[in-house]
CSV table of C-alpha atoms and ligand atoms in Angstrom, one decimal:
chain,number,residue,atom,x,y,z
W,1,MET,CA,131.9,-112.4,28.4
W,2,ASN,CA,134.1,-114.8,31.2
W,3,THR,CA,137.1,-115.3,29.1
W,4,ALA,CA,138.8,-117.1,32.5
W,5,ARG,CA,140.0,-120.7,30.8
W,6,PRO,CA,140.0,-123.4,33.8
W,7,PRO,CA,143.6,-124.6,33.6
W,8,LEU,CA,145.0,-127.6,32.1
W,9,LEU,CA,144.2,-131.6,33.4
W,10,PRO,CA,147.7,-133.7,32.8
W,11,LEU,CA,147.1,-136.2,30.6
W,12,ASP,CA,148.4,-138.8,32.9
W,13,GLU,CA,144.9,-137.4,35.7
W,14,ALA,CA,142.9,-137.7,32.9
W,15,LEU,CA,144.0,-141.2,31.6
W,16,ALA,CA,143.2,-142.2,35.4
W,17,ARG,CA,140.2,-140.6,35.5
W,18,LEU,CA,138.7,-142.4,32.7
W,19,GLU,CA,140.0,-145.7,33.8
W,20,ALA,CA,138.0,-144.9,37.1
W,21,GLY,CA,135.2,-143.5,35.3
W,22,ALA,CA,135.4,-147.2,32.7
W,23,GLY,CA,135.5,-148.8,36.2
W,24,ALA,CA,131.8,-149.4,37.0
W,25,PHE,CA,131.7,-150.7,32.6
W,26,VAL,CA,133.4,-153.8,33.2
W,27,LEU,CA,132.1,-156.5,30.8
W,28,THR,CA,131.3,-159.8,32.2
W,29,GLN,CA,129.1,-161.3,29.5
W,30,THR,CA,131.4,-164.4,28.0
W,31,GLU,CA,131.0,-166.5,25.0
W,32,ARG,CA,132.9,-169.7,23.8
W,33,LEU,CA,134.6,-169.5,20.5
W,34,SER,CA,136.4,-172.6,18.3
W,35,THR,CA,140.6,-171.2,19.0
W,36,PHE,CA,140.2,-170.7,15.4
W,37,GLU,CA,138.1,-167.4,15.9
W,38,ALA,CA,139.6,-166.0,19.2
W,39,LEU,CA,142.5,-164.0,18.0
W,40,GLY,CA,142.5,-160.7,19.6
W,41,ARG,CA,140.0,-161.6,22.1
W,42,VAL,CA,140.1,-161.8,26.0
W,43,LEU,CA,139.9,-164.6,27.7
W,44,ALA,CA,137.7,-165.3,30.4
W,45,GLU,CA,139.3,-168.5,32.2
W,46,ASP,CA,142.5,-169.6,32.6
W,47,VAL,CA,143.5,-172.7,29.7
W,48,ARG,CA,145.0,-175.5,31.9
W,49,SER,CA,146.8,-177.8,29.7
W,50,LEU,CA,144.5,-181.6,29.7
W,51,LEU,CA,148.3,-183.5,29.0
W,52,ASP,CA,151.8,-183.4,29.4
W,53,VAL,CA,154.0,-181.4,26.6
W,54,PRO,CA,155.4,-183.1,25.0
W,55,PRO,CA,153.0,-186.1,25.6
W,56,GLU,CA,156.2,-188.8,25.5
W,57,ASP,CA,160.1,-188.3,25.7
W,58,ASN,CA,160.3,-187.7,21.7
W,59,THR,CA,163.6,-187.1,19.8
W,60,SER,CA,164.8,-183.6,18.1
W,61,MET,CA,166.6,-185.2,15.9
W,62,ASP,CA,166.6,-187.8,13.1
W,63,GLY,CA,169.4,-190.3,13.6
W,64,TYR,CA,169.4,-193.3,16.3
W,65,ALA,CA,168.0,-194.0,19.4
W,66,LEU,CA,169.8,-196.0,21.7
W,67,ARG,CA,171.4,-196.9,25.3
W,68,ALA,CA,174.0,-194.2,25.6
W,69,ALA,CA,175.7,-197.3,27.6
W,70,ASP,CA,176.3,-199.7,24.6
W,71,VAL,CA,178.2,-197.0,22.7
W,72,PRO,CA,181.2,-196.6,25.5
W,73,ALA,CA,183.3,-195.9,22.2
W,74,GLU,CA,183.7,-194.2,18.8
W,75,GLY,CA,182.9,-196.6,16.1
W,76,THR,CA,180.6,-199.4,17.8
W,77,VAL,CA,178.5,-201.0,15.7
W,78,LEU,CA,174.9,-201.8,17.2
W,79,SER,CA,172.4,-203.7,14.9
W,80,VAL,CA,169.1,-201.7,13.6
W,81,ALA,CA,166.2,-203.5,15.1
W,82,GLN,CA,163.1,-201.6,14.4
W,83,ARG,CA,162.4,-198.1,12.4
W,84,ILE,CA,160.4,-195.1,14.0
W,85,PRO,CA,159.0,-192.4,11.9
W,86,ALA,CA,157.2,-189.5,13.9
W,87,GLY,CA,153.6,-190.6,14.8
W,88,GLN,CA,154.1,-194.1,15.2
W,89,VAL,CA,155.1,-196.3,18.5
W,90,GLY,CA,158.6,-198.5,18.5
W,91,GLN,CA,158.9,-201.5,20.8
W,92,PRO,CA,160.7,-201.7,24.0
W,93,LEU,CA,164.5,-201.0,22.7
W,94,LEU,CA,166.4,-204.7,23.6
W,95,PRO,CA,170.0,-204.3,24.6
W,96,GLY,CA,172.7,-204.0,22.0
W,97,THR,CA,170.4,-202.5,19.4
W,98,ALA,CA,169.9,-199.1,17.5
W,99,ALA,CA,166.7,-198.0,16.4
W,100,ARG,CA,166.7,-195.7,13.6
W,101,ILE,CA,164.2,-192.8,14.0
W,102,PHE,CA,163.0,-189.3,13.0
W,103,THR,CA,162.2,-185.8,14.5
W,104,GLY,CA,158.9,-186.0,16.5
W,105,ALA,CA,158.7,-189.9,16.8
W,106,GLN,CA,158.4,-190.9,20.4
W,107,VAL,CA,161.6,-192.3,22.1
W,108,PRO,CA,161.4,-196.4,22.6
W,109,ALA,CA,161.3,-197.1,26.1
W,110,GLY,CA,164.5,-198.7,27.2
W,111,ALA,CA,166.4,-196.2,25.1
W,112,ASP,CA,167.8,-193.1,26.2
W,113,ALA,CA,169.9,-190.9,23.5
W,114,VAL,CA,169.5,-190.1,20.2
W,115,VAL,CA,172.7,-189.7,17.9
W,116,MET,CA,172.2,-187.5,14.5
W,117,GLN,CA,172.2,-189.2,11.7
W,118,GLU,CA,175.2,-187.1,10.6
W,119,LEU,CA,177.3,-188.6,13.4
W,120,CYS,CA,176.7,-192.6,12.2
W,121,GLU,CA,177.2,-194.8,9.1
W,122,ALA,CA,174.5,-197.0,8.1
W,123,LEU,CA,176.1,-200.5,7.0
W,124,PRO,CA,174.5,-203.4,5.3
W,125,GLY,CA,173.0,-206.8,7.4
W,126,GLU,CA,170.3,-208.4,8.1
W,127,GLY,CA,166.9,-207.0,8.3
W,128,LEU,CA,167.3,-203.8,9.0
W,129,GLY,CA,171.4,-203.3,8.5
W,130,ARG,CA,173.7,-202.2,11.4
W,131,VAL,CA,174.9,-198.9,12.3
W,132,LYS,CA,178.5,-197.9,13.2
W,133,VAL,CA,178.3,-194.7,15.8
W,134,ASN,CA,181.2,-192.0,15.7
W,135,ALA,CA,180.2,-190.0,18.8
W,136,VAL,CA,179.9,-191.6,22.5
W,137,PRO,CA,176.4,-190.0,23.2
W,138,THR,CA,175.9,-188.8,26.8
W,139,PRO,CA,172.0,-190.2,28.1
W,140,GLY,CA,169.5,-187.9,27.1
W,141,GLN,CA,170.8,-186.0,24.2
W,142,TRP,CA,168.9,-184.8,21.6
W,143,VAL,CA,165.5,-186.1,23.7
W,144,ARG,CA,162.9,-183.8,24.6
W,145,ARG,CA,161.6,-185.2,27.5
W,146,ARG,CA,157.9,-185.5,28.5
W,147,GLY,CA,156.6,-182.5,30.2
W,148,GLU,CA,159.2,-180.7,29.4
W,149,ASP,CA,157.5,-177.6,27.8
W,150,VAL,CA,154.2,-178.1,29.6
W,151,GLN,CA,152.9,-180.3,32.9
W,152,ALA,CA,149.4,-181.7,32.9
W,153,GLY,CA,147.0,-179.4,34.7
W,154,ALA,CA,149.0,-176.3,34.4
W,155,ALA,CA,147.6,-173.2,33.6
W,156,VAL,CA,149.3,-171.7,30.0
W,157,LEU,CA,147.2,-169.0,30.2
W,158,ALA,CA,145.9,-166.7,32.6
W,159,ARG,CA,142.1,-165.0,32.3
W,160,GLY,CA,141.9,-161.3,31.6
W,161,GLN,CA,145.0,-161.9,28.8
W,162,ARG,CA,144.6,-160.6,25.4
W,163,LEU,CA,144.6,-163.5,22.7
W,164,THR,CA,147.5,-163.3,20.0
W,165,PRO,CA,148.9,-165.6,17.3
W,166,GLN,CA,151.1,-167.7,19.7
W,167,ALA,CA,148.7,-167.5,22.4
W,168,LEU,CA,146.2,-169.5,20.2
W,169,GLY,CA,149.6,-171.7,19.3
W,170,LEU,CA,149.6,-172.7,22.8
W,171,ALA,CA,146.0,-173.2,23.7
W,172,ALA,CA,146.1,-175.5,20.8
W,173,SER,CA,149.0,-177.4,22.0
W,174,VAL,CA,147.3,-178.2,25.3
W,175,GLY,CA,144.7,-179.6,23.8
W,176,ALA,CA,142.2,-176.5,23.9
W,177,GLY,CA,139.9,-176.5,20.4
W,178,GLU,CA,137.7,-174.1,22.5
W,179,LEU,CA,138.1,-171.1,24.4
W,180,THR,CA,135.7,-168.9,26.8
W,181,VAL,CA,136.4,-165.3,26.0
W,182,LEU,CA,134.6,-161.7,27.0
W,183,ARG,CA,132.0,-160.7,24.5
W,184,ARG,CA,133.8,-157.8,22.1
W,185,PRO,CA,132.6,-154.4,23.4
W,186,ARG,CA,130.0,-152.8,21.4
W,187,VAL,CA,131.4,-149.4,20.1
W,188,ALA,CA,129.2,-147.2,18.0
W,189,ILE,CA,130.8,-144.1,16.3
W,190,PHE,CA,129.3,-140.8,14.6
W,191,SER,CA,131.2,-138.1,12.4
W,192,THR,CA,129.8,-134.6,13.4
W,193,GLY,CA,130.2,-131.8,10.9
W,194,ASP,CA,128.0,-130.0,8.1
W,195,GLU,CA,131.4,-130.2,5.9
W,196,LEU,CA,131.9,-133.6,5.6
W,197,GLN,CA,131.3,-135.7,2.7
W,198,MET,CA,131.9,-139.8,1.6
W,199,PRO,CA,135.2,-140.8,-0.5
W,200,GLY,CA,133.2,-141.0,-3.6
W,201,GLU,CA,131.0,-138.0,-3.5
W,202,THR,CA,131.7,-134.7,-5.7
W,203,LEU,CA,132.9,-131.9,-2.8
W,204,ARG,CA,130.5,-129.3,-3.0
W,205,PRO,CA,132.7,-126.1,-2.1
W,206,GLY,CA,133.6,-125.7,1.5
W,207,ALA,CA,133.0,-129.4,2.2
W,208,ILE,CA,135.9,-132.2,3.2
W,209,TYR,CA,136.1,-135.7,2.7
W,210,ASN,CA,135.5,-137.6,6.4
W,211,SER,CA,138.4,-139.4,7.0
W,212,ASN,CA,138.0,-139.7,11.0
W,213,ARG,CA,134.8,-142.5,9.7
W,214,PHE,CA,137.2,-144.5,8.0
W,215,MET,CA,139.8,-144.4,10.5
W,216,LEU,CA,138.1,-144.3,13.8
W,217,ARG,CA,136.0,-147.6,12.6
W,218,ALA,CA,139.4,-149.2,11.5
W,219,LEU,CA,140.4,-148.5,15.0
W,220,ALA,CA,138.0,-149.9,17.0
W,221,GLN,CA,138.3,-152.9,15.1
W,222,ALA,CA,142.0,-153.3,15.7
W,223,ALA,CA,141.0,-153.1,19.4
W,224,GLY,CA,138.9,-156.3,18.9
W,225,CYS,CA,135.3,-154.1,19.1
W,226,GLU,CA,131.9,-154.5,16.7
W,227,VAL,CA,131.2,-151.5,15.2
W,228,HIS,CA,128.1,-149.6,14.7
W,229,ASP,CA,128.8,-146.8,12.6
W,230,GLY,CA,126.6,-143.9,13.0
W,231,GLY,CA,127.6,-142.0,9.9
W,232,ILE,CA,128.0,-138.2,9.8
W,233,VAL,CA,125.8,-136.2,11.8
W,234,ARG,CA,124.2,-132.9,11.2
W,235,ASP,CA,125.3,-129.8,13.3
W,236,THR,CA,122.2,-129.0,15.3
W,237,LEU,CA,121.4,-129.9,18.5
W,238,ASP,CA,118.5,-132.3,17.5
W,239,ALA,CA,120.2,-134.4,15.4
W,240,THR,CA,123.2,-134.5,18.0
W,241,ARG,CA,120.8,-135.4,20.8
W,242,ALA,CA,119.1,-137.9,18.9
W,243,ALA,CA,122.4,-139.5,17.5
W,244,LEU,CA,123.5,-140.3,20.9
W,245,ARG,CA,119.9,-141.5,22.2
W,246,GLU,CA,120.2,-144.0,18.9
W,247,ALA,CA,123.9,-145.2,19.8
W,248,ALA,CA,123.5,-145.7,23.5
W,249,GLN,CA,121.0,-148.3,22.5
W,250,ARG,CA,123.2,-150.0,20.8
W,251,ALA,CA,126.5,-149.8,22.6
W,252,ASP,CA,128.4,-149.9,25.8
W,253,LEU,CA,130.7,-147.1,24.3
W,254,ILE,CA,129.5,-144.3,21.9
W,255,VAL,CA,132.8,-142.4,20.3
W,256,THR,CA,132.4,-139.0,18.1
W,257,THR,CA,134.8,-136.7,16.4
W,258,GLY,CA,134.3,-133.1,15.6
W,259,GLY,CA,131.8,-130.5,17.6
W,260,VAL,CA,134.3,-130.6,20.9
W,261,SER,CA,135.2,-127.0,21.1
W,262,VAL,CA,133.0,-124.0,22.2
W,263,GLY,CA,132.0,-122.6,19.0
W,264,GLU,CA,128.4,-122.4,18.0
W,265,GLU,CA,128.3,-125.2,15.8
W,266,ASP,CA,129.7,-127.5,18.4
W,267,HIS,CA,126.4,-128.9,19.6
W,268,LEU,CA,127.8,-132.2,21.1
W,269,LYS,CA,128.5,-131.1,24.3
W,270,PRO,CA,124.8,-129.6,25.0
W,271,ALA,CA,123.7,-132.6,23.8
W,272,ALA,CA,125.7,-134.7,26.0
W,273,ARG,CA,124.2,-132.9,29.1
W,274,ALA,CA,120.9,-132.7,27.9
W,275,GLU,CA,120.9,-136.7,27.5
W,276,GLY,CA,123.1,-137.8,30.4
W,277,GLU,CA,126.2,-136.4,32.0
W,278,LEU,CA,129.4,-135.0,30.6
W,279,HIS,CA,133.0,-133.8,32.0
W,280,ASP,CA,134.2,-131.4,30.0
W,281,TRP,CA,137.9,-131.2,29.5
W,282,GLN,CA,140.6,-129.7,28.5
W,283,ILE,CA,143.9,-131.7,28.5
W,284,ALA,CA,147.7,-130.2,28.5
W,285,MET,CA,148.6,-132.5,25.7
W,286,LYS,CA,149.2,-132.1,21.7
W,287,PRO,CA,148.0,-132.5,18.8
W,288,GLY,CA,144.2,-133.5,21.4
W,289,LYS,CA,143.9,-130.5,23.6
W,290,PRO,CA,139.8,-130.9,24.5
W,291,LEU,CA,137.9,-134.1,25.3
W,292,ALA,CA,134.5,-135.0,26.4
W,293,PHE,CA,133.9,-138.0,28.7
W,294,GLY,CA,130.2,-138.6,30.0
W,295,GLN,CA,127.6,-141.2,30.2
W,296,ILE,CA,124.5,-141.0,27.8
W,297,ARG,CA,121.2,-142.2,29.6
W,298,ARG,CA,119.1,-145.3,28.1
W,299,GLY,CA,115.3,-145.2,28.7
W,300,ASP,CA,115.7,-148.3,31.3
W,301,GLY,CA,117.9,-146.3,33.4
W,302,SER,CA,121.5,-147.7,32.3
W,303,ALA,CA,123.9,-145.6,30.3
W,304,ALA,CA,126.5,-146.0,27.9
W,305,LEU,CA,129.9,-143.9,28.0
W,306,LEU,CA,130.6,-141.3,25.5
W,307,LEU,CA,133.8,-140.1,24.7
W,308,GLY,CA,133.9,-136.8,22.1
W,309,LEU,CA,137.2,-136.6,20.4
W,310,PRO,CA,138.4,-133.6,18.3
W,311,GLY,CA,137.8,-133.1,14.9
W,312,ASN,CA,141.2,-132.7,13.6
W,313,PRO,CA,142.1,-136.5,12.4
W,314,VAL,CA,145.4,-136.1,14.0
W,315,SER,CA,144.2,-135.1,17.0
W,316,ALA,CA,141.5,-137.7,17.2
W,317,PHE,CA,144.0,-140.4,16.1
W,318,ILE,CA,146.0,-139.6,19.1
W,319,THR,CA,143.3,-139.3,21.6
W,320,TRP,CA,142.0,-142.5,20.1
W,321,LEU,CA,145.5,-144.3,20.8
W,322,LEU,CA,145.4,-143.0,24.4
W,323,ALA,CA,142.3,-142.6,25.9
W,324,VAL,CA,140.2,-144.6,24.2
W,325,ASN,CA,142.2,-147.5,24.2
W,326,THR,CA,142.3,-146.9,27.7
W,327,VAL,CA,138.7,-146.9,28.3
W,328,LEU,CA,138.3,-150.1,25.7
W,329,ARG,CA,141.0,-151.9,28.2
W,330,THR,CA,139.4,-151.2,31.2
W,331,MET,CA,136.2,-152.2,30.1
W,332,GLN,CA,137.4,-155.7,29.1
W,333,GLY,CA,140.0,-155.7,32.8
W,334,LEU,CA,142.6,-155.2,31.0
W,335,PRO,CA,145.8,-153.1,32.7
W,336,GLY,CA,146.0,-149.5,32.0
W,337,GLY,CA,148.1,-147.3,31.3
W,338,LEU,CA,150.4,-146.4,28.3
W,339,PRO,CA,152.5,-149.2,26.6
W,340,ALA,CA,156.5,-149.1,28.0
W,341,ALA,CA,158.0,-146.5,25.9
W,342,LEU,CA,161.7,-147.2,24.5
W,343,HIS,CA,164.5,-144.6,24.9
W,344,LEU,CA,166.1,-143.7,21.7
W,345,ARG,CA,168.1,-140.8,19.8
W,346,ALA,CA,166.6,-138.3,18.2
W,347,ALA,CA,168.6,-137.5,14.9
W,348,PHE,CA,166.2,-133.7,15.1
W,349,ASP,CA,166.3,-131.0,16.6
W,350,TRP,CA,162.5,-129.4,18.5
W,351,PRO,CA,163.7,-126.2,19.7
W,352,ARG,CA,160.4,-124.5,20.6
W,353,PRO,CA,158.7,-126.7,22.5
W,354,ASP,CA,154.7,-127.0,23.5
W,355,LYS,CA,153.9,-125.8,27.0
W,356,ARG,CA,151.9,-129.4,26.6
W,357,ARG,CA,153.1,-132.7,26.5
W,358,GLU,CA,153.5,-133.4,22.8
W,359,PHE,CA,153.3,-136.3,20.4
W,360,LEU,CA,155.5,-135.6,17.8
W,361,ARG,CA,155.4,-138.3,14.8
W,362,VAL,CA,158.5,-139.4,14.7
W,363,ARG,CA,160.2,-142.6,12.2
W,364,LEU,CA,163.0,-145.0,13.1
W,365,ASN,CA,165.7,-144.4,10.9
W,366,GLY,CA,168.7,-146.6,9.8
W,367,ASP,CA,170.6,-145.8,12.7
W,368,GLY,CA,168.4,-146.3,15.1
W,369,GLU,CA,167.5,-143.3,15.8
W,370,LEU,CA,164.6,-141.0,15.3
W,371,GLU,CA,163.9,-138.6,12.0
W,372,ARG,CA,160.8,-135.9,12.5
W,373,PHE,CA,157.8,-135.3,10.2
W,374,ALA,CA,158.5,-132.0,9.1
W,375,ASN,CA,154.8,-130.6,9.3
W,376,GLN,CA,153.4,-131.8,13.1
W,377,SER,CA,150.0,-129.7,12.5
W,378,SER,CA,147.3,-131.4,14.0
W,379,GLY,CA,145.5,-131.4,10.4
W,380,VAL,CA,148.1,-133.3,8.5
W,381,LEU,CA,147.0,-136.9,8.0
W,382,THR,CA,150.2,-137.8,6.1
W,383,SER,CA,152.1,-137.4,9.5
W,384,THR,CA,150.4,-140.8,10.9
W,385,VAL,CA,151.1,-142.6,8.0
W,386,TRP,CA,155.0,-141.6,7.3
W,387,ALA,CA,155.5,-142.0,11.0
W,388,ASP,CA,156.2,-145.4,12.9
W,389,GLY,CA,155.3,-143.9,16.4
W,390,LEU,CA,155.5,-141.1,19.0
W,391,VAL,CA,157.9,-139.3,20.7
W,392,ASP,CA,156.4,-138.5,23.9
W,393,ASN,CA,157.9,-135.1,24.8
W,394,PRO,CA,157.2,-133.6,28.5
W,395,PRO,CA,155.8,-129.8,28.8
W,396,ALA,CA,158.3,-127.5,27.7
W,397,ARG,CA,161.2,-129.5,26.5
W,398,ALA,CA,163.4,-128.7,24.0
W,399,ILE,CA,164.7,-131.6,22.0
W,400,THR,CA,168.5,-131.3,20.8
W,401,ARG,CA,169.8,-134.0,18.0
W,402,GLY,CA,171.5,-136.8,20.2
W,403,ASP,CA,169.3,-136.2,23.2
W,404,VAL,CA,167.2,-139.3,24.8
W,405,VAL,CA,163.8,-139.3,24.2
W,406,ARG,CA,161.0,-141.5,25.3
W,407,PHE,CA,158.7,-143.1,21.8
W,408,LEU,CA,155.8,-145.3,21.9
W,409,PRO,CA,155.2,-147.7,19.0
W,410,LEU,CA,152.5,-147.0,16.4
W,411,SER,CA,152.1,-150.7,17.0
W,412,ALA,CA,151.6,-151.0,20.4
W,413,LEU,CA,149.6,-148.5,20.7
W,414,VAL,CA,147.1,-149.4,18.0
W,415,SER,CA,146.0,-152.9,19.0
W,416,ARG,CA,146.7,-153.2,23.2
X,501,AMP,P1,135.8,-129.4,15.2
X,501,AMP,O1,135.9,-130.2,16.3
X,501,AMP,O2,134.4,-130.0,14.7
X,501,AMP,O3,135.5,-127.7,14.9
X,501,AMP,O4,136.6,-129.5,13.8
X,501,AMP,C1,138.0,-129.6,13.5
X,501,AMP,C2,138.5,-129.0,12.2
X,501,AMP,O5,138.3,-130.6,11.9
X,501,AMP,C3,137.8,-129.2,11.3
X,501,AMP,O6,139.0,-128.5,10.3
X,501,AMP,C4,137.3,-129.9,10.5
X,501,AMP,O7,136.5,-129.7,9.3
X,501,AMP,C5,138.0,-131.3,10.9
X,501,AMP,N1,136.7,-132.3,11.0
X,501,AMP,C6,136.2,-132.4,11.6
X,501,AMP,N2,135.8,-133.9,11.7
X,501,AMP,C7,136.7,-134.3,10.8
X,501,AMP,C8,136.3,-135.8,10.2
X,501,AMP,N3,135.2,-136.4,10.3
X,501,AMP,N4,137.0,-135.5,9.1
X,501,AMP,C9,138.2,-134.8,8.5
X,501,AMP,N5,138.4,-133.7,8.8
X,501,AMP,C10,137.1,-133.6,10.2
X,502,MG,MG1,132.8,-129.5,13.3
C-alpha cells in the first residue's frame, strides 16, 4: 500500500485556487427589488442621488432664524414675523425680523443663521411677539446647507457592494425606493453519514444528531443564499452520486459534509469524480484539513461548483467561514481574502502549537484580551458558541500569555 502523502496545501494558496476556480461562476442575473427587501444583497448598479441632501438649507436646532447682521450685540430685540415647523416653508425673511423655527424646517430665504432657543427670550408683543437674542450669531450657525451630505447626481453606493442597514437608509435618503441587485446564489447542502439522525427522533445505538445540516443551512442564509436542503445522504456510492446530480440541477454551488477522508465509507470523492471533476486537497489548517473542490456536470453541459467539507462540526464550521464564504464572495464579485484581523493580546498560553495554521476558538475578556476555550478539539461545537472569534495562529508558533496575536471576529466571518 502506498502511504506517501502529498505535502499539505497552505490555506492562502487554497483560497487563491478557490477564487480562481469560482471566477468562471460569477453571477450576472439581476433583479429589481424594493429597498425594503434588499438587506444583505449585492448591488448590481450604482445608486445615484436624485437630489441634493438636504434638499434646502435647514435648521439643526429649535430656535430663531435671522440675519446675523441684524444682531450686532447681545440683547438685540427683533419682532417675530413667522413660525416655521418642520415640513413647512416660510416666507422670505424681512430685514429686522426673526422666524421662530424648529429642527429640520427649511431656513427662510434671507436668513443666514439660527440662534438656539436656550439663548433667546420670548417677549410679549403684537402677533407672534418679539424675541430678545442673548448671543451674537455667526453667519451659517446651526444651518445645514443644501447638498452638504450629498449632491444631486453623485453615486452614494457603488455596484458590487453588499447592502447593510445603513446603506438601505442612505439609498432611501436619496430617493431610491427600488434597487437593482444580483440574484441570490443558490446553494444545495447535504450531509453524508449513516450515523446521522434528526433532532426529535429517538437515537438508535451508534447514531448522533445531525448538527451540520442546521449549522450550514443557517450559514448559507446568513451569507444571503437561497438554500436547497438535500437532507441526509446514505453512505453508498450510488446514493451520493444521485444526490450530487440532483443538487447540481438546483444550485450554483453544492456543499456537502462528511465522507471526504480516505476511509472505505467515504464516498463523496469517488462520487464527485464519476459525476464531474474533483481536486482532493489536504490543507495545512487545523481544524479542517480535508477539502474537496470540484464541479458536477449537468445534462446541458453546464456545471455546478462543489465543496466537500469535513464532517466534524467545528471543522465544517471553520471551513465554511474561510473557504465556502470565499467562493460565495467570488461568485458575487465581492473581494476575496479574509477579513482584516485585529491584533490583540493573548491571556492564555499555547505551548504546543500544531505544524498547521491553527484557528483557535477564543473570546474577548473585559480587559480586551483573548481567553481560549479549554477544549480545542474539532468535534466540540460548544467551543464555537462560547467563542466570539478565532485566533489565526501561524504554523508551529507557540503563544505565551501577553503575546500579540491575530484575532478574526466571528461576526466578520459569518456574514461577509
Ligand atoms: P466523516 O468526515 O464523515 O468521517 O465524519 C467525521 C466525524 O464527523 C464523524 O465523527 C462523524 O460522525 C461526524 N459528522 C459527520 N457528519 C456530521 C453531521 N452532519 N453532524 C454531526 N456530526 C457529523
Ligand atoms: Mg462519514
